[in-house]
Amino acid sequence: AFKAAVLIQQWYRRHVARLEMRRRCTWRIFQSIEYSCEQDQIKLHNFFSYLMDQFTPSSSKERDFISRMFISGESYKEAELEKYCDYESIEVPDSYTGPHLSFPLLPDHATALLEAFQQKQQLHARYILNLLHETRKHLKQLPNISHVSTCYSEEVTVCGDLHGQLDDLFFIFYKNGLPSPSKSYVFNGDFVDRGKQSLEILVILFTFLLIYPKEVHLNRGNHEDHMVNLRYGFTKEVMQKYKVHGKKILRMFQNVFCWLPLATLIDQKVLIIHGGISDTTDLDMLEKIQRDKFISVLRLKKRKESSRKPEIQAINGKSESGTDAAGNEAAPRLSLQPQSAQAPSTANRLEFSRWLRQTVQEQIDTCRRLMDISESEPEELTYSSMVSLKDVDEPCWTRQEEWKQILDILWSDPMPQEGCRENKVRGGGCYFGPDVTEKFLEKYSLQFLIRSHECKQEGYEFCHNRKVLTIFSASNYYEIGSNRGAYVKLGPDLIPHFVQYQANKTAHMLTMTQRQGFPVALISRVEESAFRALREKLFAHTSALIRAFKSYDRDNTGKITLSNWATAVESVLRLGLPWRMLRPQLVRSTEDGMLEYKSWLDDLAMEQRSQEHIQSSLLEVIYRNRSNLETIFRIIDRDHSGLISFEEFQQTWKLFSSHMNIELTDDGINDLVRSIDFNKDGNIDFNEFLEAFRLVKQCP
Amino acid sequence: LVAEIEKKITEAFEVFDRESNKTVDVREIGCIIRSLGCFPNEAEVQELLSKIEVEEPGGFVHLEQFLPVMREVLLERRFRPIPEDVILHAFEALDENKCGYITKEDLVKHLTEE
């Protein structure tokens, strides 16, 4: 009987080990795809650089179009903001059944909002705008680093990323209690994007912030940034829910985001920031920076030194039109509305580049002039809204240094190795090692850091010898069942206590199966989703994969060994995944250990939604660059209507395909549009266009 | 073939390598061995571990120590899977009441009683 028991144990352990391996591989897949999506930002950067430096426009229309991409958005003075985004003129109709807000806010308002959102009601635009105006007023008085003391309220609860997942916030309030004079909360950024209820979360958080200003603290996250919102869903959510006033609401959010504090300090001992630190993080500088200057932390690229000086001299002191270096008249108009400037008639690439930089610089200078500032130092080029500058005592450090401080705080990640290096994966911030943490904590006499920014399977994770705690509050972030969310409570002893959860009905169902037996159902579901995303990625790189496979198949047999398959796939996708472990799920049939790669790729293609009329290379490009295409469309679509003209669509395509080196004829574009039938009175609904190529709904 | 086996072992190892420094917790070794397709019992896992140097403190195993040992295991095709009928037989042997299942407590009892 003992022998029998041992056998069973043997078999059982092997089963559990396999499940564990599958679970970890699935996690790896999601993480590597998520971070490679963030690399899209870098690709976008490259695209804009290409337009700036290498592309030769073939017509003045094309030039104008390109310049519009750089001079995006309207800049404004703060006073104008109040006028533009006013709410008093907005009437609330009698038919409105949602909650009503009046100021100053009271706890009853908060409860009403929670109930309303639970019933899927929507708050009227007037109240949202009102709330945003009040929130802004409040945030403006706050310092960059909030100070919390555990002696006033016994415990502080710290929550991490929520990413629009309202259910998780409801759960936290349900389990832990609502904010109150005896219940302090710190929300560590990334309230928005990806999830579908970012708006509701912000409304609730801001409401509690105003009702309990001493007890509720918000930190800015890297997603509290309108440039990121364009790509990751918040912009879309607002425009879909508020078709009439969405633009105003977005503009207000843009401003409110940059007034969010950057960090929170508990008892002078625990620092809470969204991303992390770098070896140059300086709390004194952070305290003194004017944080509202940094509307978006993302930026385009450094302007080349050589082209700066002469143009600035040419521009400064001229009020109306300037002349570019080639001596042609450029006639930008003096207004806050972006106008397409007259492009130079020469087709010279270098001159076009210079002209473009100059035009944008002019816009910046124009805005500065209107705001009564004299700025002699050349500014970094940002393709987001203009940095609004104020007339204050200039600190001794440069804006460049300030910008780096904020970028590091919002975007950095800890790494196990010592040192500090650039975070190339995300395209911003640093990877910081345990030595950096140690030095930093010592310098400021801190005990440990709390940060968020990275999804953790258990909702939280320690690293750097328990000196850095990552807390992540969005459960099931990648897929239902993928991970738990967590929040941490700190008392005066500053010892962390964690509460984990998975707020989702389906997940609860799945965990019940877990209690009865093996969590196979749970793992399978998440796994399925991960592999779908992975297969889509593979499809998106079909051409490159074929080339790689062929290099291993010199005799042109059409087959390669599985070992070579693994090497080839990694060399193309560069996701750092254990391909040999994943192979059974990706490659169904082999003949004597050899894979017929062409038919394997064909099978992959068939799984994607079939768009047979479109040339396959084009499909690939769309899949690979969907996220960037969406961002570009949104930049062009200035009034956030979701529609761009057919001509704009065409031009975008042309530019993009020229950058990606694809042949695309006019007919090709027409076919594209016609076959998917998105034409609405000469306008393209790019949301629908992109939806047709969106397979895995989670993939950003 | 050897190169391919080594690549497989490395891949499996790295999945459990939390800090990306080529070491894993010694408690995960059993899991790694099993996910490479082997069916060792506990005694056999311990035996393997005794052949691999474990770094103190903390009990870490370095890839360098693990690789050669595991390579031999795979090349020699040790710890092959248990055939289905054998496992079924084992279950039936413990299921005295013929109810089609055994409880965890039963299993523990049988394992801990010499």
mmCIF file of C-alpha atoms in Angstrom, chain A residues 132-388:
data_model
loop_
_atom_site.group_PDB
_atom_site.id
_atom_site.type_symbol
_atom_site.label_atom_id
_atom_site.label_comp_id
_atom_site.label_asym_id
_atom_site.label_seq_id
_atom_site.Cartn_x
_atom_site.Cartn_y
_atom_site.Cartn_z
ATOM 1 C CA LEU A 132 -13.077 69.001 -11.928
ATOM 2 C CA HIS A 133 -12.942 72.727 -11.367
ATOM 3 C CA GLU A 134 -13.203 72.264 -7.618
ATOM 4 C CA THR A 135 -10.673 69.443 -7.663
ATOM 5 C CA ARG A 136 -8.254 71.602 -9.533
ATOM 6 C CA LYS A 137 -8.666 74.421 -7.045
ATOM 7 C CA HIS A 138 -7.931 72.034 -4.230
ATOM 8 C CA LEU A 139 -4.977 70.299 -5.852
ATOM 9 C CA LYS A 140 -3.310 73.582 -6.658
ATOM 10 C CA GLN A 141 -2.754 74.301 -3.000
ATOM 11 C CA LEU A 142 -1.170 70.968 -2.323
ATOM 12 C CA PRO A 143 2.589 70.544 -2.240
ATOM 13 C CA ASN A 144 4.357 68.162 -4.607
ATOM 14 C CA ILE A 145 4.932 65.718 -1.797
ATOM 15 C CA SER A 146 1.978 65.051 0.505
ATOM 16 C CA HIS A 147 2.717 64.345 4.117
ATOM 17 C CA VAL A 148 0.700 61.809 6.052
ATOM 18 C CA SER A 149 0.994 60.990 9.686
ATOM 19 C CA THR A 150 -0.245 57.805 11.303
ATOM 20 C CA CYS A 151 -0.846 59.491 14.585
ATOM 21 C CA TYR A 152 -3.975 61.223 13.329
ATOM 22 C CA SER A 153 -5.719 58.261 11.792
ATOM 23 C CA GLU A 154 -4.469 54.975 13.078
ATOM 24 C CA GLU A 155 -3.991 53.260 9.815
ATOM 25 C CA VAL A 156 -3.200 54.311 6.285
ATOM 26 C CA THR A 157 -4.384 52.174 3.402
ATOM 27 C CA VAL A 158 -2.304 52.338 0.249
ATOM 28 C CA CYS A 159 -3.759 51.222 -3.083
ATOM 29 C CA GLY A 160 -1.911 50.737 -6.343
ATOM 30 C CA ASP A 161 -2.932 50.825 -10.017
ATOM 31 C CA LEU A 162 -6.650 50.625 -10.631
ATOM 32 C CA HIS A 163 -6.703 51.147 -14.400
ATOM 33 C CA GLY A 164 -10.377 51.833 -14.759
ATOM 34 C CA GLN A 165 -11.464 48.689 -12.953
ATOM 35 C CA LEU A 166 -14.285 50.031 -10.854
ATOM 36 C CA ASP A 167 -15.195 46.643 -9.413
ATOM 37 C CA ASP A 168 -11.842 46.527 -7.673
ATOM 38 C CA LEU A 169 -12.371 49.945 -6.105
ATOM 39 C CA PHE A 170 -15.816 48.899 -4.937
ATOM 40 C CA PHE A 171 -14.338 45.816 -3.407
ATOM 41 C CA ILE A 172 -11.653 47.762 -1.578
ATOM 42 C CA PHE A 173 -14.243 50.122 -0.118
ATOM 43 C CA TYR A 174 -16.484 47.221 0.748
ATOM 44 C CA LYS A 175 -13.773 45.254 2.474
ATOM 45 C CA ASN A 176 -11.794 48.101 4.011
ATOM 46 C CA GLY A 177 -14.392 50.801 4.509
ATOM 47 C CA LEU A 178 -14.958 54.171 2.865
ATOM 48 C CA PRO A 179 -12.530 57.033 3.393
ATOM 49 C CA SER A 180 -13.393 58.932 6.564
ATOM 50 C CA PRO A 181 -11.692 60.937 9.306
ATOM 51 C CA SER A 182 -10.589 57.660 10.836
ATOM 52 C CA LYS A 183 -9.705 55.953 7.581
ATOM 53 C CA SER A 184 -6.899 57.395 5.484
ATOM 54 C CA TYR A 185 -6.186 56.360 1.942
ATOM 55 C CA VAL A 186 -3.351 56.880 -0.492
ATOM 56 C CA PHE A 187 -4.043 56.061 -4.140
ATOM 57 C CA ASN A 188 -0.807 55.593 -5.974
ATOM 58 C CA GLY A 189 -1.632 56.622 -9.539
ATOM 59 C CA ASP A 190 -2.724 54.900 -12.787
ATOM 60 C CA PHE A 191 -6.419 55.333 -12.065
ATOM 61 C CA VAL A 192 -7.228 55.337 -15.764
ATOM 62 C CA ASP A 193 -6.721 53.543 -19.068
ATOM 63 C CA ARG A 194 -7.245 49.958 -20.156
ATOM 64 C CA GLY A 195 -10.280 49.332 -17.940
ATOM 65 C CA LYS A 196 -13.643 50.694 -19.043
ATOM 66 C CA GLN A 197 -14.612 52.728 -16.001
ATOM 67 C CA SER A 198 -11.739 55.134 -15.575
ATOM 68 C CA LEU A 199 -14.110 58.053 -15.487
ATOM 69 C CA GLU A 200 -16.158 56.676 -12.633
ATOM 70 C CA ILE A 201 -13.052 55.922 -10.622
ATOM 71 C CA LEU A 202 -11.768 59.453 -11.024
ATOM 72 C CA VAL A 203 -15.117 60.939 -10.070
ATOM 73 C CA ILE A 204 -15.231 58.857 -6.916
ATOM 74 C CA LEU A 205 -11.643 59.536 -5.954
ATOM 75 C CA PHE A 206 -11.935 63.256 -6.552
ATOM 76 C CA THR A 207 -15.187 63.389 -4.610
ATOM 77 C CA PHE A 208 -13.617 61.737 -1.587
ATOM 78 C CA LEU A 209 -10.573 63.932 -2.006
ATOM 79 C CA LEU A 210 -12.736 67.025 -1.639
ATOM 80 C CA ILE A 211 -14.846 65.692 1.211
ATOM 81 C CA TYR A 212 -11.912 64.404 3.258
ATOM 82 C CA PRO A 213 -8.937 66.444 2.146
ATOM 83 C CA LYS A 214 -6.824 65.473 5.123
ATOM 84 C CA GLU A 215 -7.404 61.774 4.760
ATOM 85 C CA VAL A 216 -7.374 61.119 1.040
ATOM 86 C CA HIS A 217 -4.167 61.474 -0.950
ATOM 87 C CA LEU A 218 -3.622 60.916 -4.645
ATOM 88 C CA ASN A 219 -0.320 60.458 -6.437
ATOM 89 C CA ARG A 220 0.148 61.011 -10.116
ATOM 90 C CA GLY A 221 0.869 57.908 -12.196
ATOM 91 C CA ASN A 222 2.349 57.651 -15.657
ATOM 92 C CA HIS A 223 -1.135 57.149 -17.063
ATOM 93 C CA GLU A 224 -2.339 60.476 -15.684
ATOM 94 C CA ASP A 225 -1.052 61.966 -18.881
ATOM 95 C CA HIS A 226 -3.169 62.798 -21.894
ATOM 96 C CA MET A 227 -0.621 61.530 -24.379
ATOM 97 C CA VAL A 228 -0.744 58.125 -22.777
ATOM 98 C CA ASN A 229 -4.533 58.352 -22.590
ATOM 99 C CA LEU A 230 -4.705 58.745 -26.358
ATOM 100 C CA ARG A 231 -3.218 55.331 -26.767
ATOM 101 C CA TYR A 232 -4.579 53.399 -23.843
ATOM 102 C CA GLY A 233 -8.258 54.124 -23.772
ATOM 103 C CA PHE A 234 -9.207 56.950 -21.416
ATOM 104 C CA THR A 235 -9.683 59.470 -24.197
ATOM 105 C CA LYS A 236 -11.890 57.033 -26.046
ATOM 106 C CA GLU A 237 -13.925 56.245 -22.954
ATOM 107 C CA VAL A 238 -14.675 59.889 -22.232
ATOM 108 C CA MET A 239 -15.646 60.664 -25.809
ATOM 109 C CA GLN A 240 -17.915 57.653 -25.965
ATOM 110 C CA LYS A 241 -19.691 58.484 -22.736
ATOM 111 C CA TYR A 242 -19.907 62.231 -23.266
ATOM 112 C CA LYS A 243 -20.405 62.935 -26.909
ATOM 113 C CA VAL A 244 -21.295 66.585 -26.508
ATOM 114 C CA HIS A 245 -19.045 67.770 -23.699
ATOM 115 C CA GLY A 246 -16.320 65.170 -23.914
ATOM 116 C CA LYS A 247 -13.743 67.511 -25.303
ATOM 117 C CA LYS A 248 -14.158 69.987 -22.456
ATOM 118 C CA ILE A 249 -14.025 67.201 -19.939
ATOM 119 C CA LEU A 250 -10.831 65.837 -21.439
ATOM 120 C CA ARG A 251 -9.254 69.253 -21.422
ATOM 121 C CA MET A 252 -10.072 69.680 -17.752
ATOM 122 C CA PHE A 253 -8.687 66.253 -16.911
ATOM 123 C CA GLN A 254 -5.523 67.103 -18.774
ATOM 124 C CA ASN A 255 -5.058 70.058 -16.493
ATOM 125 C CA VAL A 256 -6.121 68.317 -13.305
ATOM 126 C CA PHE A 257 -3.685 65.485 -13.970
ATOM 127 C CA CYS A 258 -0.723 67.788 -13.993
ATOM 128 C CA TRP A 259 -1.773 69.210 -10.636
ATOM 129 C CA LEU A 260 -1.777 65.823 -8.954
ATOM 130 C CA PRO A 261 0.928 65.539 -6.309
ATOM 131 C CA LEU A 262 3.961 63.508 -7.222
ATOM 132 C CA ALA A 263 4.581 61.596 -4.029
ATOM 133 C CA THR A 264 3.343 60.899 -0.524
ATOM 134 C CA LEU A 265 5.457 60.546 2.578
ATOM 135 C CA ILE A 266 4.193 58.667 5.625
ATOM 136 C CA ASP A 267 5.665 59.646 8.979
ATOM 137 C CA GLN A 268 8.753 60.891 7.148
ATOM 138 C CA LYS A 269 9.682 57.238 6.845
ATOM 139 C CA VAL A 270 7.854 55.633 3.946
ATOM 140 C CA LEU A 271 7.885 57.209 0.507
ATOM 141 C CA ILE A 272 5.118 56.364 -1.916
ATOM 142 C CA ILE A 273 5.645 57.060 -5.617
ATOM 143 C CA HIS A 274 4.072 55.516 -8.652
ATOM 144 C CA GLY A 275 7.037 54.129 -10.596
ATOM 145 C CA GLY A 276 10.290 54.240 -8.678
ATOM 146 C CA ILE A 277 13.493 56.191 -8.330
ATOM 147 C CA SER A 278 16.761 56.656 -10.125
ATOM 148 C CA ASP A 279 20.249 57.368 -8.920
ATOM 149 C CA THR A 280 19.612 61.057 -9.485
ATOM 150 C CA THR A 281 16.269 61.350 -7.699
ATOM 151 C CA ASP A 282 16.367 64.419 -5.505
ATOM 152 C CA LEU A 283 13.504 64.985 -3.090
ATOM 153 C CA ASP A 284 14.444 68.598 -2.503
ATOM 154 C CA MET A 285 14.223 69.335 -6.179
ATOM 155 C CA LEU A 286 10.987 67.415 -6.430
ATOM 156 C CA GLU A 287 9.483 69.491 -3.669
ATOM 157 C CA LYS A 288 10.286 72.713 -5.421
ATOM 158 C CA ILE A 289 9.440 71.899 -9.038
ATOM 159 C CA GLN A 290 6.369 73.502 -10.491
ATOM 160 C CA ARG A 291 4.681 70.247 -11.252
ATOM 161 C CA ASP A 292 1.868 71.724 -13.286
ATOM 162 C CA LYS A 293 4.301 72.719 -15.974
ATOM 163 C CA PHE A 294 4.603 69.125 -17.022
ATOM 164 C CA ILE A 295 1.338 68.486 -18.736
ATOM 165 C CA SER A 296 2.663 65.474 -20.475
ATOM 166 C CA VAL A 297 5.828 63.762 -19.537
ATOM 167 C CA LEU A 298 6.135 62.162 -22.948
ATOM 168 C CA ARG A 299 7.974 64.091 -25.513
ATOM 169 C CA LEU A 300 9.135 63.768 -29.045
ATOM 170 C CA LYS A 301 12.812 64.186 -29.391
ATOM 171 C CA LYS A 302 15.730 66.427 -28.708
ATOM 172 C CA ARG A 303 16.112 69.193 -31.177
ATOM 173 C CA LYS A 304 19.404 69.094 -32.935
ATOM 174 C CA GLU A 305 21.802 71.684 -31.593
ATOM 175 C CA SER A 306 22.874 73.098 -34.901
ATOM 176 C CA SER A 307 19.537 74.212 -36.208
ATOM 177 C CA ARG A 308 18.466 76.058 -33.124
ATOM 178 C CA LYS A 309 20.232 79.342 -32.808
ATOM 179 C CA PRO A 310 19.863 81.105 -36.137
ATOM 180 C CA GLU A 311 16.125 80.494 -36.316
ATOM 181 C CA ILE A 312 15.437 81.754 -32.857
ATOM 182 C CA GLN A 313 17.227 84.948 -33.592
ATOM 183 C CA ALA A 314 15.267 85.297 -36.735
ATOM 184 C CA ILE A 315 12.016 84.829 -34.912
ATOM 185 C CA ASN A 316 12.423 86.723 -31.711
ATOM 186 C CA GLY A 317 11.420 90.276 -32.090
ATOM 187 C CA LYS A 318 9.175 89.636 -35.049
ATOM 188 C CA SER A 319 5.543 89.782 -34.321
ATOM 189 C CA GLU A 320 3.692 88.484 -37.324
ATOM 190 C CA SER A 321 5.391 86.371 -39.883
ATOM 191 C CA GLY A 322 8.879 85.011 -39.740
ATOM 192 C CA THR A 323 11.180 83.962 -42.463
ATOM 193 C CA ASP A 324 12.781 80.598 -42.480
ATOM 194 C CA ALA A 325 16.402 79.932 -43.098
ATOM 195 C CA ALA A 326 15.843 79.495 -46.791
ATOM 196 C CA GLY A 327 14.521 82.983 -47.020
ATOM 197 C CA ASN A 328 10.993 82.053 -47.971
ATOM 198 C CA GLU A 329 8.047 83.675 -46.374
ATOM 199 C CA ALA A 330 6.376 81.552 -43.803
ATOM 200 C CA ALA A 331 3.178 83.021 -42.526
ATOM 201 C CA PRO A 332 1.938 81.518 -39.318
ATOM 202 C CA ARG A 333 -0.837 83.463 -37.829
ATOM 203 C CA LEU A 334 -0.721 84.793 -34.307
ATOM 204 C CA SER A 335 -3.446 82.939 -32.535
ATOM 205 C CA LEU A 336 -3.889 80.147 -30.154
ATOM 206 C CA GLN A 337 -5.573 78.010 -32.716
ATOM 207 C CA PRO A 338 -3.107 75.953 -34.713
ATOM 208 C CA GLN A 339 -3.178 77.012 -38.307
ATOM 209 C CA SER A 340 -1.435 75.190 -41.021
ATOM 210 C CA ALA A 341 1.455 77.348 -42.032
ATOM 211 C CA GLN A 342 2.407 77.846 -45.605
ATOM 212 C CA ALA A 343 5.101 75.351 -46.381
ATOM 213 C CA PRO A 344 8.144 76.349 -48.389
ATOM 214 C CA SER A 345 7.902 75.584 -52.042
ATOM 215 C CA THR A 346 11.270 73.897 -52.276
ATOM 216 C CA ALA A 347 11.203 70.142 -51.953
ATOM 217 C CA ASN A 348 14.534 70.112 -50.233
ATOM 218 C CA ARG A 349 14.437 67.701 -47.329
ATOM 219 C CA LEU A 350 16.797 69.619 -45.131
ATOM 220 C CA GLU A 351 14.896 72.802 -45.608
ATOM 221 C CA PHE A 352 11.623 71.157 -44.933
ATOM 222 C CA SER A 353 13.063 69.826 -41.717
ATOM 223 C CA ARG A 354 14.289 73.212 -40.689
ATOM 224 C CA TRP A 355 11.057 74.837 -41.657
ATOM 225 C CA LEU A 356 9.113 72.376 -39.602
ATOM 226 C CA ARG A 357 11.193 72.937 -36.514
ATOM 227 C CA GLN A 358 10.967 76.624 -36.951
ATOM 228 C CA THR A 359 7.224 76.619 -37.349
ATOM 229 C CA VAL A 360 6.792 74.669 -34.185
ATOM 230 C CA GLN A 361 9.240 76.849 -32.351
ATOM 231 C CA GLU A 362 7.250 79.829 -33.530
ATOM 232 C CA GLN A 363 4.137 78.387 -32.047
ATOM 233 C CA ILE A 364 5.891 77.898 -28.745
ATOM 234 C CA ASP A 365 7.288 81.399 -28.801
ATOM 235 C CA THR A 366 3.949 82.845 -29.756
ATOM 236 C CA CYS A 367 2.346 81.256 -26.790
ATOM 237 C CA ARG A 368 5.107 82.426 -24.541
ATOM 238 C CA ARG A 369 4.774 85.952 -25.767
ATOM 239 C CA LEU A 370 1.107 85.940 -25.018
ATOM 240 C CA MET A 371 1.886 84.813 -21.555
ATOM 241 C CA ASP A 372 4.443 87.537 -21.015
ATOM 242 C CA ILE A 373 7.498 85.452 -20.645
ATOM 243 C CA SER A 374 10.921 85.950 -22.002
ATOM 244 C CA GLU A 375 12.664 82.707 -22.413
ATOM 245 C CA SER A 376 16.160 82.720 -23.757
ATOM 246 C CA GLU A 377 16.892 79.098 -23.175
ATOM 247 C CA PRO A 378 15.922 76.848 -26.062
ATOM 248 C CA GLU A 379 13.128 74.546 -25.075
ATOM 249 C CA GLU A 380 12.868 70.849 -25.686
ATOM 250 C CA LEU A 381 10.418 70.074 -28.406
ATOM 251 C CA THR A 382 7.244 68.476 -27.218
ATOM 252 C CA TYR A 383 4.598 67.247 -29.542
ATOM 253 C CA SER A 384 2.027 67.390 -26.842
ATOM 254 C CA SER A 385 0.270 70.510 -25.703
ATOM 255 C CA MET A 386 2.468 73.400 -24.898
ATOM 256 C CA VAL A 387 4.065 73.569 -21.534
ATOM 257 C CA SER A 388 2.416 76.495 -19.855
#
